[in-house]
Coordinates of C-alpha atoms in Angstrom, one line a residue:
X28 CA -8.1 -69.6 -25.5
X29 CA -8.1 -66.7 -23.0
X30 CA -6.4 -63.8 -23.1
X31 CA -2.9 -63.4 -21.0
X32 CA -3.9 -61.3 -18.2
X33 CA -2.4 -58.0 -18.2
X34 CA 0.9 -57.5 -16.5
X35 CA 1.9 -54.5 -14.0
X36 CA 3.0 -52.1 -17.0
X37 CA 0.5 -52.7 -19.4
X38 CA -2.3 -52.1 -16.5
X39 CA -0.1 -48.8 -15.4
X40 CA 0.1 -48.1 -19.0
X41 CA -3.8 -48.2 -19.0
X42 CA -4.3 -46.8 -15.7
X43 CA -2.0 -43.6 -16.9
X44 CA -3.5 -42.8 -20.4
X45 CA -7.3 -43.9 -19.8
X46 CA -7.8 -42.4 -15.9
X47 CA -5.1 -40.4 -14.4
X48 CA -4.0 -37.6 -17.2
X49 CA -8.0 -37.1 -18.4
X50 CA -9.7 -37.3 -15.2
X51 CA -7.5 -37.2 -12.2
X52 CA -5.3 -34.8 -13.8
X53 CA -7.5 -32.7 -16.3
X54 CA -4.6 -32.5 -18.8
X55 CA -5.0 -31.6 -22.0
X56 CA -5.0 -33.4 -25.6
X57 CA -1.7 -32.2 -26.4
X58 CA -0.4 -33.1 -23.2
X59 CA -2.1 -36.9 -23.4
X60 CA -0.6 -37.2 -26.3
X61 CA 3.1 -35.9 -26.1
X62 CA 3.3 -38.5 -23.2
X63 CA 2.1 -41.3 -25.5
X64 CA 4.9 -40.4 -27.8
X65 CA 7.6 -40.7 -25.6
X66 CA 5.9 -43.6 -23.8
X67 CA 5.6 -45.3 -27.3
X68 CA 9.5 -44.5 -28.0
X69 CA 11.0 -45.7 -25.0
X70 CA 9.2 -48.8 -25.0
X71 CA 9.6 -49.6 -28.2
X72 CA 13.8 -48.5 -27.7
X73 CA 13.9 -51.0 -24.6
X74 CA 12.2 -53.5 -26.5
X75 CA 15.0 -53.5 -29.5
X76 CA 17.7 -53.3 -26.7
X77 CA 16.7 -56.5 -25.7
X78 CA 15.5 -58.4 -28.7
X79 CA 11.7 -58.8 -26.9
X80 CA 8.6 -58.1 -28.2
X81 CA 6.8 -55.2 -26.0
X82 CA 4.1 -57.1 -24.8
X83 CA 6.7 -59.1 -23.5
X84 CA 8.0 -56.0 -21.2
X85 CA 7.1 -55.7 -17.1
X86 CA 7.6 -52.6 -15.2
X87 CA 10.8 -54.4 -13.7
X88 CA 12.2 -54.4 -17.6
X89 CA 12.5 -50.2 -17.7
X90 CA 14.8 -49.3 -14.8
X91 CA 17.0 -46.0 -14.8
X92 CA 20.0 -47.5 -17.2
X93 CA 17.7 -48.2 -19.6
X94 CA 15.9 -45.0 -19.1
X95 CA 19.4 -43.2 -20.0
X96 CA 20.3 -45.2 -22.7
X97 CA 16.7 -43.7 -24.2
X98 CA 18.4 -40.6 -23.6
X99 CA 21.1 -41.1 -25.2
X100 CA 19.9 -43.2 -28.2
X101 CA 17.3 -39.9 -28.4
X102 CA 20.1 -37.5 -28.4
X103 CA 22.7 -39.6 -30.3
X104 CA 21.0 -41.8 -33.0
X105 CA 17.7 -39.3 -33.3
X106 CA 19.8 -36.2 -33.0
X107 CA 17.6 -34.7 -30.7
X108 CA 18.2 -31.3 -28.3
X109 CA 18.5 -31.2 -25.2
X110 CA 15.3 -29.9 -24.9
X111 CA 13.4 -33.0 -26.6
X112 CA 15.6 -35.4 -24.7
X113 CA 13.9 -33.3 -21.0
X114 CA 10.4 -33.5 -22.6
X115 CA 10.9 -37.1 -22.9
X116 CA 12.2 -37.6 -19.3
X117 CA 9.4 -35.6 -18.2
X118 CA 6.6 -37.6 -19.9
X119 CA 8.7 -40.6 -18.3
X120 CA 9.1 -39.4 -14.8
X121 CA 5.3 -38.5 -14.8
X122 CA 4.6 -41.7 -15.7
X123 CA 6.9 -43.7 -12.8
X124 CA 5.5 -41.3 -10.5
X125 CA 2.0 -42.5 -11.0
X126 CA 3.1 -46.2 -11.0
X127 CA 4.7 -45.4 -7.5
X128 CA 1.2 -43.8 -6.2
X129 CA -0.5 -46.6 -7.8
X130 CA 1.4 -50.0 -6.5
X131 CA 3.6 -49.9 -3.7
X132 CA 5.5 -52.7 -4.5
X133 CA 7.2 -50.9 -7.0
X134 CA 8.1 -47.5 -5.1
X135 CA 11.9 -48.0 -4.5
X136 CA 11.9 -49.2 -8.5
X137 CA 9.9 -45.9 -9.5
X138 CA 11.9 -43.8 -7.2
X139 CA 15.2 -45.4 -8.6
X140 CA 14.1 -43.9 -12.5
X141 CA 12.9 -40.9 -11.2
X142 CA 16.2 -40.3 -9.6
X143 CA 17.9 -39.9 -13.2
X144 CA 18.2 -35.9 -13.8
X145 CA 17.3 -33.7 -16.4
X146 CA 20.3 -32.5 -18.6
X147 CA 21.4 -28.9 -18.6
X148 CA 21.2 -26.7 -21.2
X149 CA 22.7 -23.7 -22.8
X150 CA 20.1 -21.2 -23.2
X151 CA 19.6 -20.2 -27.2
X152 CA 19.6 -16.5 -27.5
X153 CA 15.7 -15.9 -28.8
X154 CA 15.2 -15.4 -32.4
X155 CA 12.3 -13.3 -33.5
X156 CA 11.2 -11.6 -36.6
X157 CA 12.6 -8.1 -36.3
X158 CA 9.4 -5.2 -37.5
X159 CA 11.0 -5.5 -41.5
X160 CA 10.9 -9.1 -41.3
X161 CA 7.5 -9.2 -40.7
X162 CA 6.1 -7.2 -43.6
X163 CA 8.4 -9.1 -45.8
X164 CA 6.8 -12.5 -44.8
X165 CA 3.3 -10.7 -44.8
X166 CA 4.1 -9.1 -48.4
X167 CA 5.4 -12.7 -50.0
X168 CA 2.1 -14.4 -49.5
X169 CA -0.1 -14.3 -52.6
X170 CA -3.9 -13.4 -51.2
X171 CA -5.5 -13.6 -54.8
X172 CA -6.1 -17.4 -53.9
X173 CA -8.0 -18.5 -50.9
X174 CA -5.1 -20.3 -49.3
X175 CA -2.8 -17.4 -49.4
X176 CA -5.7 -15.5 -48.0
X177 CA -6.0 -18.1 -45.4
X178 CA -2.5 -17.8 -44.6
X179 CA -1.7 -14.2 -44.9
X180 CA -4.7 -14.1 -41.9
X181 CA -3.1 -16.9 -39.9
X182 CA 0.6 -15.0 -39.9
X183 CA -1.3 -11.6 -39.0
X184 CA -3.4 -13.5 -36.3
X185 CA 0.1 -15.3 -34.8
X186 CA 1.8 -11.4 -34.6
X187 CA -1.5 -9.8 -33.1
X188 CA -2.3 -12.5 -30.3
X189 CA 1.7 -14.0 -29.7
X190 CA -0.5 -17.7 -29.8
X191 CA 1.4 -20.9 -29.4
X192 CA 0.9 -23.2 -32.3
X193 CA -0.8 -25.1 -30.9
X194 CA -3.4 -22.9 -29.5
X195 CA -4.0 -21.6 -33.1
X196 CA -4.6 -25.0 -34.5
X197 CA -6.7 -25.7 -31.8
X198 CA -9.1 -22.5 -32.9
X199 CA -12.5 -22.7 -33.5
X200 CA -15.0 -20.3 -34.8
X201 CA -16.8 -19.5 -31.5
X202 CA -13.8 -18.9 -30.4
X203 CA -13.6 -15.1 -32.1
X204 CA -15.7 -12.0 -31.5
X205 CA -15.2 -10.0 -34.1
X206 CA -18.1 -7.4 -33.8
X207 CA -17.1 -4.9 -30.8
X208 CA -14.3 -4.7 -29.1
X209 CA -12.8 -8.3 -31.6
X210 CA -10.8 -10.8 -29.0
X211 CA -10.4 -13.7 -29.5
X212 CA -10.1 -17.1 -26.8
X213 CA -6.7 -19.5 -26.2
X214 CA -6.7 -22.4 -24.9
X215 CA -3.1 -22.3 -23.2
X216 CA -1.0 -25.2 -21.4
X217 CA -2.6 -26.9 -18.9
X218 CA -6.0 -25.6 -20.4
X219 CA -5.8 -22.1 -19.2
X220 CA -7.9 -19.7 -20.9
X221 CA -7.1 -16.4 -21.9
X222 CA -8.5 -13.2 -23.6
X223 CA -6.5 -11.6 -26.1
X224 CA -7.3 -8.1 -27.9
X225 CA -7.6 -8.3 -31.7
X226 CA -6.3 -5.0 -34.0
X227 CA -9.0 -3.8 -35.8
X228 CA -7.0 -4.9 -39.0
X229 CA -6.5 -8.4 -38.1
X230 CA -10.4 -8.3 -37.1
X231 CA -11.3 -7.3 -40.6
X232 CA -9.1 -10.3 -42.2
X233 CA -10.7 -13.0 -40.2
X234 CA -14.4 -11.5 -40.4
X235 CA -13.3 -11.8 -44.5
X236 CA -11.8 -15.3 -44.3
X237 CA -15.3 -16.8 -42.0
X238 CA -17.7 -14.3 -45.0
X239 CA -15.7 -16.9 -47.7
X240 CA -17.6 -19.9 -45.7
X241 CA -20.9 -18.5 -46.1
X242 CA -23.7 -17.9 -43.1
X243 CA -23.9 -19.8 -40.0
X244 CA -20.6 -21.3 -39.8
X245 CA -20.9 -24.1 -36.7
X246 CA -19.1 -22.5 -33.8
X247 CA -17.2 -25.7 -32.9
X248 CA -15.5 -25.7 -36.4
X249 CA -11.5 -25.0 -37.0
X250 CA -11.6 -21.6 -37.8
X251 CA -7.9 -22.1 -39.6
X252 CA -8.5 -25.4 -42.1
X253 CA -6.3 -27.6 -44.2
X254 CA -7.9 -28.5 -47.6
X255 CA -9.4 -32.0 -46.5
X256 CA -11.5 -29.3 -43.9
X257 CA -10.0 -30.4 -40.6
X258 CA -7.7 -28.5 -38.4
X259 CA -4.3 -27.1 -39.8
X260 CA -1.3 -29.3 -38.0
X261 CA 1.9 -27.7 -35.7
X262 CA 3.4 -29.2 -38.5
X263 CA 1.4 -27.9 -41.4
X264 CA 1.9 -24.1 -39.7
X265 CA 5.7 -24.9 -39.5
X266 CA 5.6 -25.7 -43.1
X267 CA 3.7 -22.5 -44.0
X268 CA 6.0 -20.1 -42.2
X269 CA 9.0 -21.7 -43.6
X270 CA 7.6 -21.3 -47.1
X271 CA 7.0 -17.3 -46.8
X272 CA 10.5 -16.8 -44.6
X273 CA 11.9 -18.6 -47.7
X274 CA 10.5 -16.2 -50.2
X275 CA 10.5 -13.0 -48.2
X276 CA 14.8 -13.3 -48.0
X277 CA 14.9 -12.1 -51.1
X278 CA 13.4 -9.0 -50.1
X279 CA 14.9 -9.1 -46.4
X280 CA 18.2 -11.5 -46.4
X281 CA 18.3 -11.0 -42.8
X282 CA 16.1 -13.5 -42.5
X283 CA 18.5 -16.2 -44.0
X284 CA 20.6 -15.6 -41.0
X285 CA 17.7 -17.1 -38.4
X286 CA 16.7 -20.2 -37.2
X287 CA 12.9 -19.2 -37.1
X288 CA 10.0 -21.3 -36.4
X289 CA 6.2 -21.1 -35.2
X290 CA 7.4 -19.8 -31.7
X291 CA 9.6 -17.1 -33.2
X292 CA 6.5 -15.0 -34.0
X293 CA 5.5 -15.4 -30.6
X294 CA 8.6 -14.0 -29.5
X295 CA 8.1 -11.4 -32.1
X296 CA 4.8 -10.1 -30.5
X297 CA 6.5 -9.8 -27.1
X298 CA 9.6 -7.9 -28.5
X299 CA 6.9 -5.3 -30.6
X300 CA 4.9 -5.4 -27.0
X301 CA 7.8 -4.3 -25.1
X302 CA 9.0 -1.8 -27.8
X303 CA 5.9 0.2 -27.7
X304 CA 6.2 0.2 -24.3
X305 CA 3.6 -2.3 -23.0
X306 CA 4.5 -3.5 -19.2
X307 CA 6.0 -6.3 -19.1
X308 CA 2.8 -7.8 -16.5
X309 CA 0.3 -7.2 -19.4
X310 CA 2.6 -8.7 -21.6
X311 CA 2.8 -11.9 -19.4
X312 CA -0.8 -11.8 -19.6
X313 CA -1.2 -11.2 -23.0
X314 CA 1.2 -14.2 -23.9
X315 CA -0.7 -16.5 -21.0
X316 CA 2.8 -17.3 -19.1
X317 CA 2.3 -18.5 -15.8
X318 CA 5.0 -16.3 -14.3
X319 CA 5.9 -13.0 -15.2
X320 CA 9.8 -14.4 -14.7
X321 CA 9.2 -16.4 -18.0
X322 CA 8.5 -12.4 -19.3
X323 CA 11.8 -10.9 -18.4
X324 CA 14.2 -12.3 -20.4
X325 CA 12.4 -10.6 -23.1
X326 CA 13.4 -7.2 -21.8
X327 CA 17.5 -8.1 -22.8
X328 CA 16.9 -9.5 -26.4
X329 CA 16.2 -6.3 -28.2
X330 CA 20.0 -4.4 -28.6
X331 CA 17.5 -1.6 -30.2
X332 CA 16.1 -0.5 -27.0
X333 CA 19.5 -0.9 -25.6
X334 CA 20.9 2.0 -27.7
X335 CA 17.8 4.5 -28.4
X336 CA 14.4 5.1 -27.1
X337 CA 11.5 3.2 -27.2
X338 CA 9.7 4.2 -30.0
X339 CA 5.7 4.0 -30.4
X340 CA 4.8 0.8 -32.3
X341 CA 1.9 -0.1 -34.4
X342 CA 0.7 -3.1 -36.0
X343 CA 1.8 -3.7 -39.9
X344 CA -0.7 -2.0 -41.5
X345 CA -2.8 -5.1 -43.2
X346 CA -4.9 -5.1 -46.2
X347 CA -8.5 -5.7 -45.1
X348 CA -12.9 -50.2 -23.9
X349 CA -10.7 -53.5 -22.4
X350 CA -7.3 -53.9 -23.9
X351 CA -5.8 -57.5 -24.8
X352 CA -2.3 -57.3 -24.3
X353 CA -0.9 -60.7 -25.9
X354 CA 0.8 -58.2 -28.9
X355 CA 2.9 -55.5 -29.8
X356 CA -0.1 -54.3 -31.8
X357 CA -2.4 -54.6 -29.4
X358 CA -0.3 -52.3 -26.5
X359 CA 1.1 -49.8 -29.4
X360 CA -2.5 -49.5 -31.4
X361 CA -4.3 -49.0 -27.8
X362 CA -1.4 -45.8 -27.2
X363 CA -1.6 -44.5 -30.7
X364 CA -5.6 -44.5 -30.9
X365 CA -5.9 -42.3 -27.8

């Protein structure tokens, strides 16, 4: 017995994730697969809404109301932000953009869904790790034991270059020179690369963490690995920071006060950039923002600067194939292998 043929969203579905974001688009892993996540959500959401299976689901099935009842199922049953719910809407309105380009018949549907808004929201005030804060993480790692070492280097690495997570996990050994003038390479969003200066202190931890592998250490290799030897995780990172925060409050009960996370040390480095009086276009730059805009609002965070003088900062002093679609399985395994 043959296959069913595929319908018009399972070949968009394919069209999208195999073609358009790798090749026509050039975007990257984490992009491909943040859009498979919410692609995998909502069709999984409409499914339930109307007791099908998802290979049973066309592109006619997934119009705007059931687009915003995803919204709100992410916002009210998942307890999502605002934030997450616009990620989700933009993977979707990415993907019924490409559906439009690709079959005409189904422009005035695609157009209808990518009518449906993006949902304001309240800006946070930015949390970062004031200069205390930071040596009281730093201090609470134990570096007798090679993942404390490990992690004490990744926090110090994080302050120094203001990476994203994810372009820390995505680190690899040839990434870092650490001889002369030590800088190491990011991999930013939409695979911009950027140089970024190392202190000669955070230098001397990582040349000390790659000496612990021995000689010769394949230049394609994580540079920051979990104990199985693959790459550390977003998640795993998340985990790590919340462990020191959680032990450096007893030192520094500011922290407890926080909602800190990965991207609050990022913030931190452009705060300590700005304090010692770095411009704020090098510190666009340094932090690989496309605009210097996206910069600014870090010159109204810090009340310090507000009331006295910038002072001269300095780094913490460290220590040295063809898909069958007759099956839920069969659609969701093809998205979740990619």
């Amino acid at each position: 017995m043959n296959a069913a043929a595929p319908n018009a969203l399972a070949r968009a579905l394919r069209g999208f994730f195999a073609d358009h974001l790798p090749r026509v688009r050039g975007s990257s892993p984490h992009t491909v697969l943040s859009y498979r996540d919410s692609l995998v959500l909502f069709l999984r959401f409409v499914a339930a809404r109307r007791a099908r299976s998802v290979s049973q689901l066309d592109l006619d099935d997934l119009g705007p109301a059931e687009v915003l009842d995803f919204l709100q199922h992410l916002e009210t049953d998942r307890h999502n932000l605002v934030a997450t719910r616009n990620v989700r809407l933009a993977a979707l309105h990415a993907f019924f953009r490409y559906c439009a380009t690709e079959d005409p018949a189904h422009v005035e549907h695609c157009q209808r869904v990518l009518a449906v808004p993006f949902k304001r929201t309240r800006a946070r005030p930015i949390e970062y790790f004031d200069y205390a804060e930071i040596e009281a993480v730093l201090a609470s790692v134990d570096r007798t034991t090679p993942d404390g070492r490990r992690d004490y280097a990744l926090l110090a690495t994080m302050f120094n270059t203001g990476a994203r997570v994810q372009e820390i996990v995505t680190l690899c050994v040839g990434d870092l020179q650490l001889a002369t003038l030590p800088q190491v390479r990011l991999y930013g969003k939409g695979r911009k690369e950027r140089l970024c200066p190392l202190w000669p202190q955070t230098a001397e931890l990582l040349r000390a963490l790659l000496a612990e592998r021995g000689r010769d250490v394949p230049p394609d290799q994580p540079f920051f690995r979990n104990h199985r030897g693959g790459r550390l995780t977003r998640f795993g990172v998340r985990y790590l920071l919340a462990k020191y925060c959680a032990r450096a409050k007893v030192a520094r009960p500011t922290l407890g006060g926080k909602r800190l996370h990965p991207h609050s040390m990022r913030h931190s480095t452009a705060v300590h950039l700005l304090r010692a009086g770095v411009d704020i276009t090098t510190i666009s730059h340094w932090l690989g923002h496309a605009s210097v805009t996206t910069t600014n609002r870090y010159a109204s965070v810090d009340l310090d600067m507000k009331r006295k003088a910038i002072e001269q900062a300095r780094p913490t002093d460290f220590a040295s194939g063809a898909a069958l679609w007759r099956t839920d399985a069969s659609i969701l395994e093809w998205l979740e292998g990619l």
